[in-house]
Coordinates of C-alpha atoms and ligand atoms in Angstrom, one line a residue:
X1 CA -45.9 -8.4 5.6
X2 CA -44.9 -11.0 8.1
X3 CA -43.1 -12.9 5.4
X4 CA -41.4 -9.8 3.9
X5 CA -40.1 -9.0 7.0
X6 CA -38.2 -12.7 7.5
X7 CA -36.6 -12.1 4.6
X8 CA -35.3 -8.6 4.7
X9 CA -33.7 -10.1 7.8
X10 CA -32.4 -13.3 6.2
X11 CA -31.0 -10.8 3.7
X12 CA -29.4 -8.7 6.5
X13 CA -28.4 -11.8 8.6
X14 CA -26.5 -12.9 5.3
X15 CA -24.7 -9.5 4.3
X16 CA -23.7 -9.1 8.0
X17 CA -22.2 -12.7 7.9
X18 CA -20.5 -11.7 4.5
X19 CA -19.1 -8.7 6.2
X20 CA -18.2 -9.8 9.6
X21 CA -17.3 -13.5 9.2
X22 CA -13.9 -14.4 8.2
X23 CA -14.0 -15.6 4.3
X24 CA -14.0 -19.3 3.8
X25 CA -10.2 -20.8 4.1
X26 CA -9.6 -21.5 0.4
X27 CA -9.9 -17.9 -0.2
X28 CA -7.9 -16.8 2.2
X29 CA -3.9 -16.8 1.1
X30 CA -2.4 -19.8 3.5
X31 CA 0.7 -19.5 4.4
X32 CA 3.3 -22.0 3.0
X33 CA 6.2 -23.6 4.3
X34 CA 8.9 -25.9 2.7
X35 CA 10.5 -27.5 4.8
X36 CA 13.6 -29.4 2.6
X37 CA 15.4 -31.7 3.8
X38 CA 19.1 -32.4 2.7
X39 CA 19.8 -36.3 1.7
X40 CA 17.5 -37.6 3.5
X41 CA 16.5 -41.3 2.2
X42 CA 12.7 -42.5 1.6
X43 CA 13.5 -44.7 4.6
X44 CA 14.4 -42.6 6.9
X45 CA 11.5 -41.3 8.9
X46 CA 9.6 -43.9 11.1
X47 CA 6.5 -42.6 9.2
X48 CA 8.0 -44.4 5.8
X49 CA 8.6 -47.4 7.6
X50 CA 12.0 -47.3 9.8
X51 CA 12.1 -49.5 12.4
X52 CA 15.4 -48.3 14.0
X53 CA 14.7 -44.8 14.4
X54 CA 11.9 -42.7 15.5
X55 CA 10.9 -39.2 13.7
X56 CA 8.2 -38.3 16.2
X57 CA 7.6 -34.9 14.6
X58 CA 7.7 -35.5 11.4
X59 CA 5.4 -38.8 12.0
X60 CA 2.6 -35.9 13.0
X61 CA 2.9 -34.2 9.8
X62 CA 2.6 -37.6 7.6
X63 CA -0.5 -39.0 10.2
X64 CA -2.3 -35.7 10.2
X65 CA -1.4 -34.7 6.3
X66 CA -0.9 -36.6 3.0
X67 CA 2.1 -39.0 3.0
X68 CA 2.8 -39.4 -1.0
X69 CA 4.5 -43.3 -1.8
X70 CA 5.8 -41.9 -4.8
X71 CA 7.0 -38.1 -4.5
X72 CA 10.2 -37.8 -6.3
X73 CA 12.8 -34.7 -6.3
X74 CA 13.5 -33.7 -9.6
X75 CA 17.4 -34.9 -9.1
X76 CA 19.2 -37.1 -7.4
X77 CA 21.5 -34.2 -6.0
X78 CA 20.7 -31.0 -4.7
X79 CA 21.6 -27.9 -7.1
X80 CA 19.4 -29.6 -9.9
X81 CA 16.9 -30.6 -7.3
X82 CA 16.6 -26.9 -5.8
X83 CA 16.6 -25.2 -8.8
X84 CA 13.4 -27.2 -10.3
X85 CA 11.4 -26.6 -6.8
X86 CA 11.9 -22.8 -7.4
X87 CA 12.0 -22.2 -11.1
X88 CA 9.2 -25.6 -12.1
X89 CA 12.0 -25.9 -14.8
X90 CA 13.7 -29.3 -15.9
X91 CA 17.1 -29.4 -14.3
X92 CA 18.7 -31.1 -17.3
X93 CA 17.4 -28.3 -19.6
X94 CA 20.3 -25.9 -17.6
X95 CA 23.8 -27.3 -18.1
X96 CA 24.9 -25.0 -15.1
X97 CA 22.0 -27.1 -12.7
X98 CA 25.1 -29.5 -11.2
X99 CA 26.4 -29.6 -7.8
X100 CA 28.3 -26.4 -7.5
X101 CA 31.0 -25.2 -5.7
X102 CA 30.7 -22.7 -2.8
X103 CA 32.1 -19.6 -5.2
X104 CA 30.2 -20.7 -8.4
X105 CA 27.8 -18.0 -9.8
X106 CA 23.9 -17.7 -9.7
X107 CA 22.4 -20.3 -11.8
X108 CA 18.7 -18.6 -11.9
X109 CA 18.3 -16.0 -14.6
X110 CA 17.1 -12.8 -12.3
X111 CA 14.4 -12.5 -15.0
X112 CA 12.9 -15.9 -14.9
X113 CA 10.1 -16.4 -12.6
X114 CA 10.3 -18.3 -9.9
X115 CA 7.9 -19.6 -6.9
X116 CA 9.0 -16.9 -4.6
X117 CA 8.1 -14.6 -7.0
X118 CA 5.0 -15.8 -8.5
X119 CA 4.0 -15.5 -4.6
X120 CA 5.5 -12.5 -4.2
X121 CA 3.4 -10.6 -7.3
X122 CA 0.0 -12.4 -5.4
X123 CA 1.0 -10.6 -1.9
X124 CA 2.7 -13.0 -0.1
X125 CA 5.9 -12.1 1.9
X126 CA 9.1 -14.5 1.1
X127 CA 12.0 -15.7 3.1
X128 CA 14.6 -18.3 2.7
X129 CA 16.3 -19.9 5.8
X130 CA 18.9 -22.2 6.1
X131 CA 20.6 -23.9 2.3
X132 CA 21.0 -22.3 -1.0
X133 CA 23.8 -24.0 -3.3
X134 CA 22.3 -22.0 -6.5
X135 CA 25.7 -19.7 -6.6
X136 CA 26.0 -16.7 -5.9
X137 CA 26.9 -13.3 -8.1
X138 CA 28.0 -13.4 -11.8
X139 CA 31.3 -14.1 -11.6
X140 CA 33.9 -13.1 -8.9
X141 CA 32.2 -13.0 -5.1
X142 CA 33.7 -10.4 -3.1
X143 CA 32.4 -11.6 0.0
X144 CA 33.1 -8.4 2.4
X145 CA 30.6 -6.5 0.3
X146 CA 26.9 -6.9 -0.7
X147 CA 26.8 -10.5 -2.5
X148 CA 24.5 -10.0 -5.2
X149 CA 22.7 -11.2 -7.1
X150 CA 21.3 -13.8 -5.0
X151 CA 17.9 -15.1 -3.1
X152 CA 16.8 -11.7 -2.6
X153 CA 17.3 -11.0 -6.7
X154 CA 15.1 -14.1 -7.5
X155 CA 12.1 -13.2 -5.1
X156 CA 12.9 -13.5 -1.6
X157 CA 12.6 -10.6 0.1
X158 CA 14.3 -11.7 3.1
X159 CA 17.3 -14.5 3.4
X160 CA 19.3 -15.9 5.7
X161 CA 21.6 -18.3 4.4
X162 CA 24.5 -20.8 3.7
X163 CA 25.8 -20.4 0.5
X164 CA 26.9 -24.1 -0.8
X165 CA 26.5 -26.8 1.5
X166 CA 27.8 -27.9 5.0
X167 CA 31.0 -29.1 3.8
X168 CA 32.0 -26.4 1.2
X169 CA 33.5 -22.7 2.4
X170 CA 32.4 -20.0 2.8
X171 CA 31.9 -21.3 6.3
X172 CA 29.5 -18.6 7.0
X173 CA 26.2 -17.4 6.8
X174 CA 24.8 -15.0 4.6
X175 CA 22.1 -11.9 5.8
X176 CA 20.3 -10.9 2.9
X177 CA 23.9 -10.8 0.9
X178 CA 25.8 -9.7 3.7
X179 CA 28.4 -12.2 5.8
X180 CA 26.9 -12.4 9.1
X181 CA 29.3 -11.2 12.1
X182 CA 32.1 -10.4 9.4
X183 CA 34.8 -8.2 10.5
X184 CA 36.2 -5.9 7.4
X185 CA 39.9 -6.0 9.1
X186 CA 39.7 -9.8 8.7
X187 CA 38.5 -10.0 5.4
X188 CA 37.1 -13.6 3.6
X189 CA 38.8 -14.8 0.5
X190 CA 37.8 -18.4 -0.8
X191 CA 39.6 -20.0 -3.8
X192 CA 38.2 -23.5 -5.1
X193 CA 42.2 -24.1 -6.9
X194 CA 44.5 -23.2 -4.7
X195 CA 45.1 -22.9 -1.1
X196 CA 46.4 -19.5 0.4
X197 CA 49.8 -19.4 1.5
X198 CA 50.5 -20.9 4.8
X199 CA 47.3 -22.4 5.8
X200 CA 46.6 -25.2 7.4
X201 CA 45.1 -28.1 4.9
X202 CA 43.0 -31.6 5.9
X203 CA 45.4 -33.0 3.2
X204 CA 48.5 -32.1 5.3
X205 CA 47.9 -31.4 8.4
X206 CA 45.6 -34.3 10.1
X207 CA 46.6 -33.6 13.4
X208 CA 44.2 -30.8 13.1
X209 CA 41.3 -32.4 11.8
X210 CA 38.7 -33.5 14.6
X211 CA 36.9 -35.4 11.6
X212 CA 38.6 -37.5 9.3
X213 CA 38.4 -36.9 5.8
X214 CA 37.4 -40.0 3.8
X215 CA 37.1 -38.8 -0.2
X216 CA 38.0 -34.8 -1.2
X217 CA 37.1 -32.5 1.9
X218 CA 40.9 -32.3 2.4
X219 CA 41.4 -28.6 2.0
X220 CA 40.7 -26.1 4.5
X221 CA 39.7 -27.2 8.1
X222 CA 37.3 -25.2 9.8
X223 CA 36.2 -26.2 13.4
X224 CA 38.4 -28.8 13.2
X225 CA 36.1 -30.6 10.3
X226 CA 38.1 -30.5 6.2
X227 CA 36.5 -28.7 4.0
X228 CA 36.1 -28.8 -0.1
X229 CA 37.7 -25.2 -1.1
X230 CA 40.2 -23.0 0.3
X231 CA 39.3 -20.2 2.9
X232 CA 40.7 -17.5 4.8
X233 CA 39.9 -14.7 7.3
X234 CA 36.6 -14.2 8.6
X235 CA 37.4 -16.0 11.9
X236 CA 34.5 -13.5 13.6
X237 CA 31.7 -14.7 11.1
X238 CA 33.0 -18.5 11.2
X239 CA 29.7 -20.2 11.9
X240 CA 29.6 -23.2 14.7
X241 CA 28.4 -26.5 13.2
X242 CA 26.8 -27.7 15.9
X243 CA 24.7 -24.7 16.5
X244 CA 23.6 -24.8 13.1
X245 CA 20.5 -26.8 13.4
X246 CA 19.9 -24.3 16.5
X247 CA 20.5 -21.3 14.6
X248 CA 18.7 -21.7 11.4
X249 CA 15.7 -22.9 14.0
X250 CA 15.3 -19.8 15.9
X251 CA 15.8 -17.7 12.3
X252 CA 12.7 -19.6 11.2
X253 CA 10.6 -19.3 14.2
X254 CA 11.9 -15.1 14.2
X255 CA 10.7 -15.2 10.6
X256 CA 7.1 -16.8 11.2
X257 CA 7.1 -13.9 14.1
X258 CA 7.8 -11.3 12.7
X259 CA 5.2 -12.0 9.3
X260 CA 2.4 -14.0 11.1
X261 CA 0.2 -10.8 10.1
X262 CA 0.8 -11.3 6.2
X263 CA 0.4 -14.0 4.0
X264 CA 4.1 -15.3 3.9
X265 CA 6.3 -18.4 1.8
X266 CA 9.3 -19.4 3.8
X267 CA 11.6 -21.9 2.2
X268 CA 12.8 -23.1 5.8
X269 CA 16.2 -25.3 3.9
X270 CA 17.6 -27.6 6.4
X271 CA 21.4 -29.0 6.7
X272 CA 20.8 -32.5 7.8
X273 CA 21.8 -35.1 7.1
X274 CA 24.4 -33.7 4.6
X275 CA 27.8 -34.2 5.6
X276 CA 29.8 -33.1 7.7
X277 CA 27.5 -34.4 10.4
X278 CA 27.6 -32.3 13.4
X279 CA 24.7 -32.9 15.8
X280 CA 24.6 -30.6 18.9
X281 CA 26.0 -32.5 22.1
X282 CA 22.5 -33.0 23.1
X283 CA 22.0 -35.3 20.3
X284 CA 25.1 -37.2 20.6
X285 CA 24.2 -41.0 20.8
X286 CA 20.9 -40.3 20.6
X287 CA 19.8 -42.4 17.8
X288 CA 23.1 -45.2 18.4
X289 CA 23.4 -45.3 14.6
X290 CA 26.3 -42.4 14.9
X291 CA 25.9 -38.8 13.6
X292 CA 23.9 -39.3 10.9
X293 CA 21.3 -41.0 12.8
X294 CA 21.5 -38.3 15.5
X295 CA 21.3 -35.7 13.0
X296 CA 18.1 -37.1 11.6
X297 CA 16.6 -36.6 15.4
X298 CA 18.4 -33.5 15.6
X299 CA 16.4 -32.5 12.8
X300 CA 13.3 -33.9 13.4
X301 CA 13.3 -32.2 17.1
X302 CA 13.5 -28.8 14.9
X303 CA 10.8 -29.3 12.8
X304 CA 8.3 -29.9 15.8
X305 CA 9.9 -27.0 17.8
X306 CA 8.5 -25.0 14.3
X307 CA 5.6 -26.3 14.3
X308 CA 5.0 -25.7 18.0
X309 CA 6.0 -21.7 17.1
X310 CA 3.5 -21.7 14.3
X311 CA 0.6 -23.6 17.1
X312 CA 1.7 -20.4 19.4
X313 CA 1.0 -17.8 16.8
X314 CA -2.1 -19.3 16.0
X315 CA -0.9 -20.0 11.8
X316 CA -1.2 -23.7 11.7
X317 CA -5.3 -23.8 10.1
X318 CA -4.0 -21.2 7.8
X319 CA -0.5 -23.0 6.8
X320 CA 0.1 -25.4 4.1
X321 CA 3.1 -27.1 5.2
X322 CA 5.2 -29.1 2.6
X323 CA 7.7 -31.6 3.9
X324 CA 10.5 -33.2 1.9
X325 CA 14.4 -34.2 0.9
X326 CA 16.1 -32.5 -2.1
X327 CA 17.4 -36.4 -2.9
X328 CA 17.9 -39.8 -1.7
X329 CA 20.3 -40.9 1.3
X330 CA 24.1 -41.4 1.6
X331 CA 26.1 -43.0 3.8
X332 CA 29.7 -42.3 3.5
X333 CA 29.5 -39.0 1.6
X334 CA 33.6 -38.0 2.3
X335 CA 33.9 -38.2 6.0
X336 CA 34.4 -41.2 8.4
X337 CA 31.2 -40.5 10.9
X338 CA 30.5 -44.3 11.7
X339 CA 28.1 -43.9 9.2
X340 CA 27.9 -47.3 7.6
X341 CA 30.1 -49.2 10.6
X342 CA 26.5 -48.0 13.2
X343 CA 23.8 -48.7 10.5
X344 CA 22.9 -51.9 12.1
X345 CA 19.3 -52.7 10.7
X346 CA 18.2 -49.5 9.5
X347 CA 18.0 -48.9 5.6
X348 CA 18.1 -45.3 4.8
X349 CA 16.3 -46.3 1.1
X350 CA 13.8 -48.2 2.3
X351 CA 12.9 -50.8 -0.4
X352 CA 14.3 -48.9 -3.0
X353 CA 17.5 -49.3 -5.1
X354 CA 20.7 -46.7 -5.1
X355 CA 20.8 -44.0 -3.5
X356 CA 22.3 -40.5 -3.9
X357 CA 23.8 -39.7 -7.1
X358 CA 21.8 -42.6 -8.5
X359 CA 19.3 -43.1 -11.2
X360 CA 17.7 -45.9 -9.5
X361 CA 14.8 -44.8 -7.4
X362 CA 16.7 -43.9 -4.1
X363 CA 18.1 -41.3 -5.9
X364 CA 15.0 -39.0 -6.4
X365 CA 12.3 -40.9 -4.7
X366 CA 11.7 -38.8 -1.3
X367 CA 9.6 -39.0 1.7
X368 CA 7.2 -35.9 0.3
X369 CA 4.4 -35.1 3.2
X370 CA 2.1 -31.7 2.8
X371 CA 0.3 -30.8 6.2
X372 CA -2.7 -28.6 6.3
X373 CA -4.3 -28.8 10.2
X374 CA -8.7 -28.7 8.9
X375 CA -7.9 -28.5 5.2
X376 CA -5.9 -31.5 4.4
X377 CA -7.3 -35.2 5.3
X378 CA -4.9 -37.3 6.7
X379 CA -4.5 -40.5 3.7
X380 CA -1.7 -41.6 1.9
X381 CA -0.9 -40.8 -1.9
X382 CA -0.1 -43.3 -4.4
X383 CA 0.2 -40.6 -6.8
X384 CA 3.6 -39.5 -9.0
X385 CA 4.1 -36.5 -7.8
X386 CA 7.2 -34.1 -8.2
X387 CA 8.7 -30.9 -6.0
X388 CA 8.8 -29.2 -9.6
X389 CA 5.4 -29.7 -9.6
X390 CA 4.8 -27.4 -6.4
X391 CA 5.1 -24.1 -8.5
X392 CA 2.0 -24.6 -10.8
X393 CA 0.0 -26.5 -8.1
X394 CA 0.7 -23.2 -5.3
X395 CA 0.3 -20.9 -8.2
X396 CA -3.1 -22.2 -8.2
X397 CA -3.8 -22.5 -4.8
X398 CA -2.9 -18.6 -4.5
X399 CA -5.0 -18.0 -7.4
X400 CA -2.9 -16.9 -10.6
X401 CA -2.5 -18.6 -13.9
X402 CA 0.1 -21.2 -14.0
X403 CA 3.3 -20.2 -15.7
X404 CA 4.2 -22.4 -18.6
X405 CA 7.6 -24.1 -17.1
X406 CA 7.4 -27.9 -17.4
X407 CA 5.7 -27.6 -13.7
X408 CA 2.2 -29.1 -14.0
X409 CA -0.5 -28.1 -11.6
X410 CA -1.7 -31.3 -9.2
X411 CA -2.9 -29.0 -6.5
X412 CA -5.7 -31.2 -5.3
X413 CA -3.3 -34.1 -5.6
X414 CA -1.2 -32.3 -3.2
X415 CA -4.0 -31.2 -1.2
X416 CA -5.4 -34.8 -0.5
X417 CA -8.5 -34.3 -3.5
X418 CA -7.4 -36.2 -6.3
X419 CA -5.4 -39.1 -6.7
X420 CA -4.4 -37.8 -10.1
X421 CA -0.3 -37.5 -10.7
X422 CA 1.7 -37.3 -13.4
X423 CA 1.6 -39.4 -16.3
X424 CA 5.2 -38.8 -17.2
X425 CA 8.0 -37.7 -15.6
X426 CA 11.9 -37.1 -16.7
X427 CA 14.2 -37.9 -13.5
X428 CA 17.9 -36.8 -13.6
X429 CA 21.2 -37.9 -12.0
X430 CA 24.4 -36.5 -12.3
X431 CA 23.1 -34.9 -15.9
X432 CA 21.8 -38.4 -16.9
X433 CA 17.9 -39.0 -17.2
X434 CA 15.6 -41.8 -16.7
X435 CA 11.7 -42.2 -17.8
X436 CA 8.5 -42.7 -14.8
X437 CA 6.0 -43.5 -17.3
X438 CA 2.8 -45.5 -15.4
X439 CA 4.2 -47.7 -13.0
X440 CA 7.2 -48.2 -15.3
X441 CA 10.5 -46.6 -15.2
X442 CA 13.4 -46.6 -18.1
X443 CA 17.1 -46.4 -17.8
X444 CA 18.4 -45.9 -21.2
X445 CA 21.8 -46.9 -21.6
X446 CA 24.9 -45.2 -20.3
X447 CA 28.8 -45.2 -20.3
X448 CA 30.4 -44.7 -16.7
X449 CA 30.6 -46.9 -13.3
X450 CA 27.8 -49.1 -12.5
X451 CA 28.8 -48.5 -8.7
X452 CA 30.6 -45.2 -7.4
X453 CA 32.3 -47.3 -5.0
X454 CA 33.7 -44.4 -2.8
X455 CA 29.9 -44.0 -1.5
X456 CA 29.1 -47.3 -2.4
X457 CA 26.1 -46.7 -4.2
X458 CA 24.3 -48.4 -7.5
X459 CA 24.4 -45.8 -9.8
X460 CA 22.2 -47.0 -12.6
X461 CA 24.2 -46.7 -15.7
X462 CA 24.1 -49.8 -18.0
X463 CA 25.4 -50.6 -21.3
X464 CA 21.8 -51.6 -22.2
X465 CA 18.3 -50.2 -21.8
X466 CA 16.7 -50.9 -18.4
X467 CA 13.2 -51.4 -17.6
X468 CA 11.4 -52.4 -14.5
X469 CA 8.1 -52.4 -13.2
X470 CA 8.2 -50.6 -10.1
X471 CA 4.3 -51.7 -9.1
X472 CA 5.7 -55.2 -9.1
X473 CA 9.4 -54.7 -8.4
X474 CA 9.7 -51.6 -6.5
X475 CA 13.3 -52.5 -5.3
X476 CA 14.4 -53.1 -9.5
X477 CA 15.9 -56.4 -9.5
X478 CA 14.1 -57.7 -12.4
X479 CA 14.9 -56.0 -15.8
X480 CA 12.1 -56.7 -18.4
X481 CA 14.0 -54.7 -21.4
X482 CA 13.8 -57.8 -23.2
X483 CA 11.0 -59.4 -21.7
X484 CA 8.4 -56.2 -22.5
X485 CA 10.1 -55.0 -26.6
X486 CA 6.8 -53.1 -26.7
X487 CA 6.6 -51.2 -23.9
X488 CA 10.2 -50.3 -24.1
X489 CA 9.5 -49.1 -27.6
X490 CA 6.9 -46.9 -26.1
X491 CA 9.2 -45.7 -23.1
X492 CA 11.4 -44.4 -25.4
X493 CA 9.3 -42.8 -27.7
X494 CA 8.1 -40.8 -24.8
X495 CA 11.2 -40.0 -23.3
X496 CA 12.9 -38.5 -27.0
X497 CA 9.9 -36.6 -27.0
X498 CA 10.2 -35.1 -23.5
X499 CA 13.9 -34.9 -23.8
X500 CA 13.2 -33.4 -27.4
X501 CA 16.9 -31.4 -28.8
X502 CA 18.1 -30.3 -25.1
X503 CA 21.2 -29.8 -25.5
X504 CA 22.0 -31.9 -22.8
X505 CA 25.8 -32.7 -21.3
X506 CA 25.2 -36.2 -21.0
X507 CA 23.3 -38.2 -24.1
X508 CA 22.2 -42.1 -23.7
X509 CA 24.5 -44.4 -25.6
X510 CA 22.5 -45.3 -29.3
X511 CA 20.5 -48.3 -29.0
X512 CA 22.6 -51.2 -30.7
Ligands
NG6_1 C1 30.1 -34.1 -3.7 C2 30.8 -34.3 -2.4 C3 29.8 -34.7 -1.4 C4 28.6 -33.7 -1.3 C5 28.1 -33.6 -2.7 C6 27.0 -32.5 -2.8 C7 33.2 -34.9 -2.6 C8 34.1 -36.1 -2.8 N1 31.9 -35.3 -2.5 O1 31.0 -33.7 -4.7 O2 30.4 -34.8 -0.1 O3 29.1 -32.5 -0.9 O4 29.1 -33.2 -3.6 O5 25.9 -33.0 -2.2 O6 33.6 -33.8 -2.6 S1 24.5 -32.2 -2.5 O7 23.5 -32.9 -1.6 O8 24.7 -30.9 -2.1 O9 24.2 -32.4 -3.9
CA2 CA1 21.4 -33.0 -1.0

């Protein structure tokens, strides 16, 4: 009897506790963050080794998460980058996936799915905050109407964006397809040929350029900075650079606000430090490398100011936060900002070769960091691990079958469980691809500039094949094409068959 009765309350204790308790964390829907970074080089955050700078904030994330060694973006520019984080598709598999200009059109098919969406479908609430540069409507933009299609036709159900980049009109921010703060009696019209008849240009007119223009950015000057494309009207909707970082902060905090009660993605796209460089005065000289240092501060002082809002609401147990940079660093990128003449020490690519633009590894090799406050140990992952991957990995985490895009699911590689990444992995610059095999990387061969000496930056094409062994040569100086016949044989075996018949723009040169 006595026994009986222990157990019909053990039995009662437990349904009670299944009732009452909140369900184990893994069950529960996290929220997720991105937070993406624009050009920002695997060396420069203090947590991937700078000496020169300190990234307090985003130091936190890296010593209280996973910081990955060998995270890659899918591209070594941003388009192709952006558009494999939200569709887990190959860049170089979409001819249209190249840095666009601010009036190109949408380059994600509204039917294809896409992260937002896959979240979407599993409950979660989506927003995007801060850079797009995936185009924008099918063809002409009217941009005093409702811009469409856009983020909200490919699963965000909220957006609050820039359409191109920093240094490309429009020069305003887009509500959910709507130009924020436009006045109809001034309307916008943007033209990427030709200027409009009697406005001012970088190219001609100097003496009203606050920044000067290095390489293109010589059309229309807004605030003072040249601009790539032609503008006009809209002065009311015109946004202020150096509020920017401000502005796309206190959207992204309002967003966590105002959906802390629902499971909710936001895609929180960041400016810096993408040219033009344009840090609030209370950043100026801050970092004593020039803008794009302070912007990097600037930046960093956002991201724990977030992180502080999600702490207030309570979120940050029940947040997977995923840190990184659509592709590698840059100095001079178009503008003279003291850029390269304030460097002093600091290296923005860390050990690695190239940069932006580049095949080498400072192209698409990123400072990658996912933050989970009880769920994720703090390590560091040695792991190849891409953005792309992030689709099938959360699609996982939020329980639904992976869609079959070439995104693979390493979700307990990304949540500190596994040290498995991926065996292979096709990187992409400027519509030329390279092989991560193992520790080994392969350049085939390629016509163009070895340097793209306006940014001053190794870009990787060779007239012969180019293999290094980045466990042993991490910075590539050492080319063991001819050294290692087999293994090359073997890299490109793999690569034909990942690249398969893609119709790609740019082919390798035949092997000789
Ligand atoms: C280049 C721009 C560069 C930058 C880049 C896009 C010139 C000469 N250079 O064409 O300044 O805007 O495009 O960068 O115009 S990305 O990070 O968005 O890919
Ligand atoms: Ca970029």
């Amino acid at each position: 009897m006595k026994k009986e009765f222990f157990t019909f309350l053990a039995i009662l204790f437990l349904a009670v506790g299944c009732t009452h308790h909140q369900p184990a964390k893994n069950t529960v829907k996290p929220n997720i963050v991105i937070i993406y970074m624009d050009d920002l080089g695997y060396g420069d955050l203090s947590c991937y080794g700078a000496t020169e700078l300190s990234t307090p904030n985003i130091d936190a994330l890296a010593s209280g998460g996973l910081r990955f060694t060998n995270g890659y973006a899918s591209s070594a520019t941003c388009t192709p980058s952006r558009y494999a984080l939200l569709t887990g598709i190959y860049p170089w598999k979409n001819k249209n996936a190249k840095i666009l200009a601010g009036n190109a059109p949408l380059i994600i098919d509204t039917a294809q799915i896409t992260l937002p969406k896959l979240l979407r479908k599993q409950g979660y609430h989506t927003g995007i905050i801060g850079k797009w540069h995936l185009g924008l409507g099918s063809g002409q933009v009217d941009w005093n109407e409702r811009i469409t299609p856009g983020p909200n036709e490919v699963g965000f159900d909220e957006s609050y964006i820039m359409a191109a980049t920093q240094d490309r009109v429009p020069t305003v921010y887009i509500d959910n397809g709507k130009v924020d703060g436009l006045d109809k009696s001034d309307p916008i019209e943007v033209n990427y040929h030709k200027n409009f008849d009697g406005q001012p240009t970088g190219k001609k007119n100097p003496e009203l350029c606050e920044m000067k223009w290095h390489h293109g950015h010589n059309n229309s000057i807004v605030n003072g900075i040249p601009r790539i494309g032609f503008m006009k009207g809209g002065e009311s909707a015109k946004w202020s650079d150096v509020d920017m970082a401000n502005h796309f902060l206190e959207k992204a905090k309002a967003y966590v606000k105002a959906h802390k009660n629902e499971p909710f993605f936001l895609y929180y796209a960041m400016q810096q430090p993408h040219v033009p460089r344009t840090p609030n005065p209370e950043f100026v000289g801050k970092s004593g490398m020039g803008p794009r240092g302070d912007v990097i501060l600037e930046a960093d002082w956002c991201i724990g100011q977030f992180i502080q809002a999600l702490e207030t609401e309570n979120l940050l147990e029940n947040t997977l936060i995923i840190f990184s940079s659509d592709n590698g660093p840059v100095l001079n990128d178009g503008y003279y900002d003291d850029a390269v003449e304030k460097l002093g020490n600091h290296k923005p690519t860390g050990p690695l070769r190239g940069g932006k633009y580049s095949l080498f590894e400072a192209g698409t090799r990123i400072p990658l960091i996912t933050y989970w406050k009880g769920e994720i140990e703090p390590n560091v992952s040695d792991a190849v691990v891409c953005q792309m991957d992030l689709m099938a990995s959360l699609a996982k985490l939020v329980g639904t079958t992976e869609p079959t895009t070439d995104s693979q699911n390493f979700l307990d590689t990304f949540l500190g469980k596994s040290e498995k990444g991926r065996t292979e992995l096709i990187l992409e610059a400027n519509s030329k691809t390279a092989l991560r095999k193992g520790d080994w990387l392969m350049i085939p061969p390629y016509a163009g500039p070895a340097i793209n000496k306006k940014v001053n930056i190794e870009l990787g094409n060779a007239p012969e094949y180019q293999l290094y062994n980045l466990k042993l040569d991490i910075g590539q100086q050492n080319n063991v094409a001819t050294a290692e016949p087999e293994r090359l044989q073997e890299m490109i075996k793999t690569y034909n068959s990942l690249i398969g018949d893609v119709n790609m723009k740019t082919r390798p040169l035949k092997l000789k």
